[in-house]
GROMACS .gro file of N, CA, C and O in nm:
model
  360
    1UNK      N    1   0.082  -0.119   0.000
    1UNK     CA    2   0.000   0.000   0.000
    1UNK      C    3   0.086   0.125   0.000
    1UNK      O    4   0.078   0.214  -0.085
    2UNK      N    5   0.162   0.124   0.094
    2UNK     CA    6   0.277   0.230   0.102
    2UNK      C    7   0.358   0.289  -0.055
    2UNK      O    8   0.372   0.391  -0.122
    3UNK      N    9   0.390   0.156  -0.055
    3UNK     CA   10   0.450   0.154  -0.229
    3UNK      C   11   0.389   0.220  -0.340
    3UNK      O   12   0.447   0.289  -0.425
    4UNK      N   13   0.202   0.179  -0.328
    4UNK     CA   14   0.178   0.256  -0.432
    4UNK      C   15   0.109   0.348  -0.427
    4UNK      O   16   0.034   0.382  -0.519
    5UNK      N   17   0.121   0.421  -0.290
    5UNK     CA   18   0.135   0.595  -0.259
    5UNK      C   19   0.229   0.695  -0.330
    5UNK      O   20   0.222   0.801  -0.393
    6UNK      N   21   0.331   0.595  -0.282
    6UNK     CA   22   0.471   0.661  -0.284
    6UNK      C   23   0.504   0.679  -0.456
    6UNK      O   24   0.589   0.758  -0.497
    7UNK      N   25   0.423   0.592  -0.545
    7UNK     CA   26   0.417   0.593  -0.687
    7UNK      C   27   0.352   0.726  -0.743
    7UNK      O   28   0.384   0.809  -0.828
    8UNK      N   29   0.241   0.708  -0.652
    8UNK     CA   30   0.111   0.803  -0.690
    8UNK      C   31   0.202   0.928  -0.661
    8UNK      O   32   0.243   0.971  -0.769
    9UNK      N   33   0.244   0.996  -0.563
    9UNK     CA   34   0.306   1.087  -0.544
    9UNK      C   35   0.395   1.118  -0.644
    9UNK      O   36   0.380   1.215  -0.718
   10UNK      N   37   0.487   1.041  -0.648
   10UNK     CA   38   0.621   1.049  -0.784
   10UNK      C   39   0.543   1.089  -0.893
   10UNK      O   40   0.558   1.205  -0.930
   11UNK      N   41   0.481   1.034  -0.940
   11UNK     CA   42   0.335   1.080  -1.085
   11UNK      C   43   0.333   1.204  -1.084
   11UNK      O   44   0.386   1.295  -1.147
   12UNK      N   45   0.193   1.183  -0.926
   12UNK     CA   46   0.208   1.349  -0.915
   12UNK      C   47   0.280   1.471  -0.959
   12UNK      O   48   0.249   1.557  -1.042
   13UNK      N   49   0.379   1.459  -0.886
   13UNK     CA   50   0.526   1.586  -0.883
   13UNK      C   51   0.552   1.567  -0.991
   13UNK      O   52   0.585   1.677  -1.034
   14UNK      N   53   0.565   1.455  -1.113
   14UNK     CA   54   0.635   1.522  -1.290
   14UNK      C   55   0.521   1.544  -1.358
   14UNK      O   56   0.560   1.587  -1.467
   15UNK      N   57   0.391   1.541  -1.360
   15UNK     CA   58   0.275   1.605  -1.425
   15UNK      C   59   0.231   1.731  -1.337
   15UNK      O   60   0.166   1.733  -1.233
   16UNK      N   61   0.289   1.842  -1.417
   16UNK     CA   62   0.315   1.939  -1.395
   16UNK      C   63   0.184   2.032  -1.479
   16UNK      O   64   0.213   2.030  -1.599
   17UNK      N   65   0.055   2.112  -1.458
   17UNK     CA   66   0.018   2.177  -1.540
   17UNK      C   67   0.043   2.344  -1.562
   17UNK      O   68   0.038   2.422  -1.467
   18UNK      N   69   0.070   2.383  -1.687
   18UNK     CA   70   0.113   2.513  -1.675
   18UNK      C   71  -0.077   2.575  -1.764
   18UNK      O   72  -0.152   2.542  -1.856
   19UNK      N   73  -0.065   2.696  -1.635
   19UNK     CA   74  -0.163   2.802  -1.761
   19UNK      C   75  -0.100   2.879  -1.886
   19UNK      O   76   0.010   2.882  -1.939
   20UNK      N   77  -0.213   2.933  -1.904
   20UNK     CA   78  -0.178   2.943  -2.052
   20UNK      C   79  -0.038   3.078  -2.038
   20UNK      O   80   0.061   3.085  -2.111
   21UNK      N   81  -0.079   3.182  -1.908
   21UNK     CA   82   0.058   3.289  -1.862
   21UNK      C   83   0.181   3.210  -1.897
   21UNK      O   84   0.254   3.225  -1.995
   22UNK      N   85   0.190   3.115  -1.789
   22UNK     CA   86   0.321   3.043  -1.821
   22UNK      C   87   0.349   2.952  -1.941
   22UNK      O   88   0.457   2.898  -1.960
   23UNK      N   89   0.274   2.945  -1.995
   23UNK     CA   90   0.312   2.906  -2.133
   23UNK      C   91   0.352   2.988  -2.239
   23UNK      O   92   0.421   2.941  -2.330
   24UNK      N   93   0.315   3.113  -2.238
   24UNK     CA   94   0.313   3.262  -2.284
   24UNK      C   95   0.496   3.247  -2.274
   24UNK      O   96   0.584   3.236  -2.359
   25UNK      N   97   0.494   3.252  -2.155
   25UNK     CA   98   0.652   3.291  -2.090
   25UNK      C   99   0.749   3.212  -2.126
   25UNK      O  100   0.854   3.272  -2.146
   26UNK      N  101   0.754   3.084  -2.143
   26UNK     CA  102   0.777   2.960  -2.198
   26UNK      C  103   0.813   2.963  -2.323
   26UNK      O  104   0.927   2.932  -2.357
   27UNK      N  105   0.727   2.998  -2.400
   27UNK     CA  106   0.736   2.954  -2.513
   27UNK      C  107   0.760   3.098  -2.623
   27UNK      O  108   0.798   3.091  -2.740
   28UNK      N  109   0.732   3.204  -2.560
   28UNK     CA  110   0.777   3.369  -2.607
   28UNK      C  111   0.612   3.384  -2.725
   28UNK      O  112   0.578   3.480  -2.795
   29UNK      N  113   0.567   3.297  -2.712
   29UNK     CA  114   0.435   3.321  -2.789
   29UNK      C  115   0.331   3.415  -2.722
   29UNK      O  116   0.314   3.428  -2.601
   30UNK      N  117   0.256   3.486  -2.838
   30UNK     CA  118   0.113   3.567  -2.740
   30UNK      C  119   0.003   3.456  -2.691
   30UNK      O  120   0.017   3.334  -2.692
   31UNK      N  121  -0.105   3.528  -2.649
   31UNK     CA  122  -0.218   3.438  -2.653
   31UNK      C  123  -0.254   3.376  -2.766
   31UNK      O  124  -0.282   3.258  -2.787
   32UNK      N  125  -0.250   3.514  -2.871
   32UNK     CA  126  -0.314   3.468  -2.970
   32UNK      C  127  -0.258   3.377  -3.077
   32UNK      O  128  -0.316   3.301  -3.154
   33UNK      N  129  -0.073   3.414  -3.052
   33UNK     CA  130  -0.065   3.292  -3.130
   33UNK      C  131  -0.040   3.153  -3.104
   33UNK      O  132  -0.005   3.080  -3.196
   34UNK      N  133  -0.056   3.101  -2.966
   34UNK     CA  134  -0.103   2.967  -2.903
   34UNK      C  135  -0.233   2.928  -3.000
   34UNK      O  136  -0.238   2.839  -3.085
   35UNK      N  137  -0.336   3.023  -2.960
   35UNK     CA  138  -0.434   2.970  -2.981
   35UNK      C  139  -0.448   2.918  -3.171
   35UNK      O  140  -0.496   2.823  -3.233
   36UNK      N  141  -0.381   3.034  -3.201
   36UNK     CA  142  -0.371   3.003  -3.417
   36UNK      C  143  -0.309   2.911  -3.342
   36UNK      O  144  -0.382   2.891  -3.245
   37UNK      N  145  -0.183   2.825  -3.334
   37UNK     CA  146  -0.142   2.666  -3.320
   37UNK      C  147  -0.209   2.582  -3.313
   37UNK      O  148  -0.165   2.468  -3.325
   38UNK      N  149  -0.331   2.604  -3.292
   38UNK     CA  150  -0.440   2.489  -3.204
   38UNK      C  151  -0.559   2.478  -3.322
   38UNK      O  152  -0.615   2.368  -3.325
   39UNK      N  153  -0.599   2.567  -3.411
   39UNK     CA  154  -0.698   2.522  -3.528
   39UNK      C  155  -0.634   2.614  -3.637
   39UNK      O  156  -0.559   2.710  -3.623
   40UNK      N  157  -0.688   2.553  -3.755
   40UNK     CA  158  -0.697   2.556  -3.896
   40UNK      C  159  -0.742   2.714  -3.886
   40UNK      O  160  -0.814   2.773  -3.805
   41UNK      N  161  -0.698   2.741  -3.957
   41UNK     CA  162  -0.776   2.915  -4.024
   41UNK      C  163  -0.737   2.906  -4.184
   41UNK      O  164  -0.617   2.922  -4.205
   42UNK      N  165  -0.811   2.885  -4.287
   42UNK     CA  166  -0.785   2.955  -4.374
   42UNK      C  167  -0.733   3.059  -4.447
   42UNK      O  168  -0.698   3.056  -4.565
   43UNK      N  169  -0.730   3.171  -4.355
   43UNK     CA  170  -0.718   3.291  -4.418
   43UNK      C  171  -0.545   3.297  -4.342
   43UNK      O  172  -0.478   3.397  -4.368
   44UNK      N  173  -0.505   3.227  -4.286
   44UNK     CA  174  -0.379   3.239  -4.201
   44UNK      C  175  -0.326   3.093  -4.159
   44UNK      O  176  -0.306   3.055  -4.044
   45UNK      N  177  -0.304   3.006  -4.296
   45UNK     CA  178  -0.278   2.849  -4.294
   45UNK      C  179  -0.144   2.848  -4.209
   45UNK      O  180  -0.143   2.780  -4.107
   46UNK      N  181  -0.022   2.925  -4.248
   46UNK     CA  182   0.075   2.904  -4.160
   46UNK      C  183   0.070   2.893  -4.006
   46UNK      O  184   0.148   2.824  -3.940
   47UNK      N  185  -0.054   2.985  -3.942
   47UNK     CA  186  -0.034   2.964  -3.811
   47UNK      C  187  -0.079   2.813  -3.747
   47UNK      O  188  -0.072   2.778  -3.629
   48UNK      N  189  -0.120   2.747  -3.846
   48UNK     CA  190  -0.174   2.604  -3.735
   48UNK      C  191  -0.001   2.490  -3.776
   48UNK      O  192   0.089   2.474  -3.858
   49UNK      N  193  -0.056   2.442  -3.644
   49UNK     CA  194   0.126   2.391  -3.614
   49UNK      C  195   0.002   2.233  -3.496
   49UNK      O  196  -0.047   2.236  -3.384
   50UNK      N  197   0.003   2.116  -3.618
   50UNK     CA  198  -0.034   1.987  -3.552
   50UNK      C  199   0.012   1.964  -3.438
   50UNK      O  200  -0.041   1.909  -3.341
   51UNK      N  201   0.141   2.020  -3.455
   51UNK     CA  202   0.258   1.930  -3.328
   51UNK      C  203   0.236   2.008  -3.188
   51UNK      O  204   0.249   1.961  -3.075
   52UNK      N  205   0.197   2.153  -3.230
   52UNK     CA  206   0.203   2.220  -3.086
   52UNK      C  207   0.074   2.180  -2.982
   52UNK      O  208  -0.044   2.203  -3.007
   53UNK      N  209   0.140   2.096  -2.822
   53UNK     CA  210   0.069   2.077  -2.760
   53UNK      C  211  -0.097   2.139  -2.753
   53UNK      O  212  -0.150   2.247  -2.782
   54UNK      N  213  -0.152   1.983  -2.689
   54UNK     CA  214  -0.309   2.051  -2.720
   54UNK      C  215  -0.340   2.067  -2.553
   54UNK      O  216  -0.292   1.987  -2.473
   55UNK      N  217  -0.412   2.162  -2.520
   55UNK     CA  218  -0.468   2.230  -2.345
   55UNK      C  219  -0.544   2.098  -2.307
   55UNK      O  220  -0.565   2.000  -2.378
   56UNK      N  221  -0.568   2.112  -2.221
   56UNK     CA  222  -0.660   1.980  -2.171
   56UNK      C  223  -0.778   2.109  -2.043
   56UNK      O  224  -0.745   2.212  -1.984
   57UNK      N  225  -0.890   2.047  -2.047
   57UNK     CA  226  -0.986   2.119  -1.944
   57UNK      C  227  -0.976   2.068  -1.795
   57UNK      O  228  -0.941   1.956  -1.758
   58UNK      N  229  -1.009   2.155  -1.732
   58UNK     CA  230  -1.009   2.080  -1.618
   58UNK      C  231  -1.086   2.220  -1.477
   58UNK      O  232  -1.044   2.332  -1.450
   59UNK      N  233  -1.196   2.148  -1.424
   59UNK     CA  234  -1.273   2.228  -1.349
   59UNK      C  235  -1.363   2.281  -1.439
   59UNK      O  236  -1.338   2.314  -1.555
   60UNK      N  237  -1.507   2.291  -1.359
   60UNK     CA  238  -1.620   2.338  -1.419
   60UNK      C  239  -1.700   2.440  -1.378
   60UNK      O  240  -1.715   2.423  -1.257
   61UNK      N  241  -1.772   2.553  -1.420
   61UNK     CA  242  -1.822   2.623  -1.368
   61UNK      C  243  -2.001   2.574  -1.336
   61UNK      O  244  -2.052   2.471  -1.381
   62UNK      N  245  -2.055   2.654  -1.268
   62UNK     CA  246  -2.208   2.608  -1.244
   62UNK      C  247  -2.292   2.545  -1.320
   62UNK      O  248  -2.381   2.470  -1.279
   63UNK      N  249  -2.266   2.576  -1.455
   63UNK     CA  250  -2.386   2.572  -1.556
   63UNK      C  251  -2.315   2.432  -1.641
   63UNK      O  252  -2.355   2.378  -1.744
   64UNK      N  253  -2.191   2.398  -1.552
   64UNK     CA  254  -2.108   2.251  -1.597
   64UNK      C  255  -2.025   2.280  -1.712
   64UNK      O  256  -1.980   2.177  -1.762
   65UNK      N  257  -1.977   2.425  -1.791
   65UNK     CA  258  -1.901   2.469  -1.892
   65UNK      C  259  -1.743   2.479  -1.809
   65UNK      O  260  -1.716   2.510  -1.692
   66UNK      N  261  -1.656   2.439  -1.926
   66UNK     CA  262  -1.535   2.398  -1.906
   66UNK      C  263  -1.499   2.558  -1.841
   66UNK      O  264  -1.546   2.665  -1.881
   67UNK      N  265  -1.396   2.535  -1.723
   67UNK     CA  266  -1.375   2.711  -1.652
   67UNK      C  267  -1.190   2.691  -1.673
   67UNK      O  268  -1.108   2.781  -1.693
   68UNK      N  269  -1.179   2.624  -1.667
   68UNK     CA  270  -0.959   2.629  -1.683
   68UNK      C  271  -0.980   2.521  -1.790
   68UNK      O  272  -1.066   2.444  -1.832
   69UNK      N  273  -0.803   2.573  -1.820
   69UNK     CA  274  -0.743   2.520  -1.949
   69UNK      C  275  -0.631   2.470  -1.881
   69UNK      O  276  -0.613   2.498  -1.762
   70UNK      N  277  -0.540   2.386  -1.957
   70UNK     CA  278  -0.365   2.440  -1.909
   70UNK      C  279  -0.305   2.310  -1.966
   70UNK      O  280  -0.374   2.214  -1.998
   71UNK      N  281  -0.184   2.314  -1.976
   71UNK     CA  282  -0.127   2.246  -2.086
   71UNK      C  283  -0.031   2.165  -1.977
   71UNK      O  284  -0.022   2.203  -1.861
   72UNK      N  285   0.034   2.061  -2.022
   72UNK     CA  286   0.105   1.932  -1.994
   72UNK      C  287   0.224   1.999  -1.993
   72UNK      O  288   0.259   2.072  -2.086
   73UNK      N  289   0.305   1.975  -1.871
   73UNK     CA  290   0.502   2.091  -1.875
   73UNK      C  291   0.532   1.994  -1.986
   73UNK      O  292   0.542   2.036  -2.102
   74UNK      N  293   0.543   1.904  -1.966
   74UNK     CA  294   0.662   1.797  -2.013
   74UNK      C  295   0.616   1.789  -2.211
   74UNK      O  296   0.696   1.765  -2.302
   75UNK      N  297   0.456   1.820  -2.226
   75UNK     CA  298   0.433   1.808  -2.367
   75UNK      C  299   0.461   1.976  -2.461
   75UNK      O  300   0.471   2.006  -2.580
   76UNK      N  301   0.464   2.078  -2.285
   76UNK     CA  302   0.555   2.220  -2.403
   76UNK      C  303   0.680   2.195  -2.425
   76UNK      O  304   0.747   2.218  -2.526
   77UNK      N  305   0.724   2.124  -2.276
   77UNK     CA  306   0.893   2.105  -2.289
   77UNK      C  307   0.950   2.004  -2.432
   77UNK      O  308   1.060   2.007  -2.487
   78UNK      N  309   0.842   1.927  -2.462
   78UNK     CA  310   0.934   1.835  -2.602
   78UNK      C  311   0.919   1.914  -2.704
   78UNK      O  312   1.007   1.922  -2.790
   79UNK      N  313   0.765   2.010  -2.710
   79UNK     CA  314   0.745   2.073  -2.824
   79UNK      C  315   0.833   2.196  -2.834
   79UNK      O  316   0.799   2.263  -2.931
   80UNK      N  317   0.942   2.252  -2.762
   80UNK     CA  318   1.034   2.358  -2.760
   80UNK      C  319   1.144   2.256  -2.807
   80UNK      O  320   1.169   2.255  -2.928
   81UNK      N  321   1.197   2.188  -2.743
   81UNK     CA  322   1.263   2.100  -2.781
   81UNK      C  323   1.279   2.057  -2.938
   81UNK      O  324   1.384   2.063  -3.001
   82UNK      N  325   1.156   2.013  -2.985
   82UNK     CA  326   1.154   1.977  -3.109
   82UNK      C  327   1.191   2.068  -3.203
   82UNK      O  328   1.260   2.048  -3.303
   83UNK      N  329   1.106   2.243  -3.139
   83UNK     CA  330   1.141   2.361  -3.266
   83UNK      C  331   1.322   2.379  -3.219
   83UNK      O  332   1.387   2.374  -3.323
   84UNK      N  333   1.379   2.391  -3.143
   84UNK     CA  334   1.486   2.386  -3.157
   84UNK      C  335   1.575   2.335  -3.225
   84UNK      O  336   1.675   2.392  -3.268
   85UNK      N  337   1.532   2.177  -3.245
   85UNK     CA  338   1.649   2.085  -3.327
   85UNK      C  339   1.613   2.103  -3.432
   85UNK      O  340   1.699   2.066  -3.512
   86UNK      N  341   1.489   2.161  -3.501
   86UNK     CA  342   1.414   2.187  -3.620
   86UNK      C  343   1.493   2.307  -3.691
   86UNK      O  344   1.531   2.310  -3.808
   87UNK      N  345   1.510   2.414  -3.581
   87UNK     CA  346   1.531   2.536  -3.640
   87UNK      C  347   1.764   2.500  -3.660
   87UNK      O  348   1.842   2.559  -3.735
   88UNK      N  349   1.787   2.413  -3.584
   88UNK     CA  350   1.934   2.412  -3.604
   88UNK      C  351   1.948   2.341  -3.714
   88UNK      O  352   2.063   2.329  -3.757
   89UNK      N  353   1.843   2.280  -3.782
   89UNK     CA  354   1.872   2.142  -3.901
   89UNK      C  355   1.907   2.245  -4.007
   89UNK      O  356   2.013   2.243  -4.069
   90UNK      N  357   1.793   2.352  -4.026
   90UNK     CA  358   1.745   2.400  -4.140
   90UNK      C  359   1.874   2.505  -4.189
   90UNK      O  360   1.865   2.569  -4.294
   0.00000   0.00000   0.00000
């Protein structure tokens, strides 16, 4: 039992969620261009980017509509990661 506390905890502490501020800060992006990463626009095809992490919901307000967002550390941390080795290839 102890053991798989002590798991649960370890879990815990590396799933890390950041809001969207600290992702801002993170990643040197605005709001707005997180959010172009995240869908298709036509009129502005370059801004959608498949690879850039997707938010996950979490907490609800009264009426049961999604109230927070916030993204996975470890899924901005590969996706910086990735534009890095991307941008040294090219």
């Amino acid at each position: 039992m102890a053991a798989r506390n002590e798991t649960a905890t370890r879990e815990a502490k590396e799933t890390r969620i950041l809001r969207r501020h600290q992702v801002e800060a993170r990643t040197g992006l605005s709001r707005s261009s997180i959010y172009a990463r995240l869908k298709r626009n036509p009129k502005r095809p370059g801004d959608y980017d498949p690879t850039f992490p997707k938010p996950i919901s979490y907490g609800k307000t009264s009426n049961g509509r999604n109230s927070s967002v916030g993204w996975i550390e470890a899924e901005v941390e590969a996706w910086l990661t990735a534009q890095i080795e991307k941008s040294r290839k090219a």
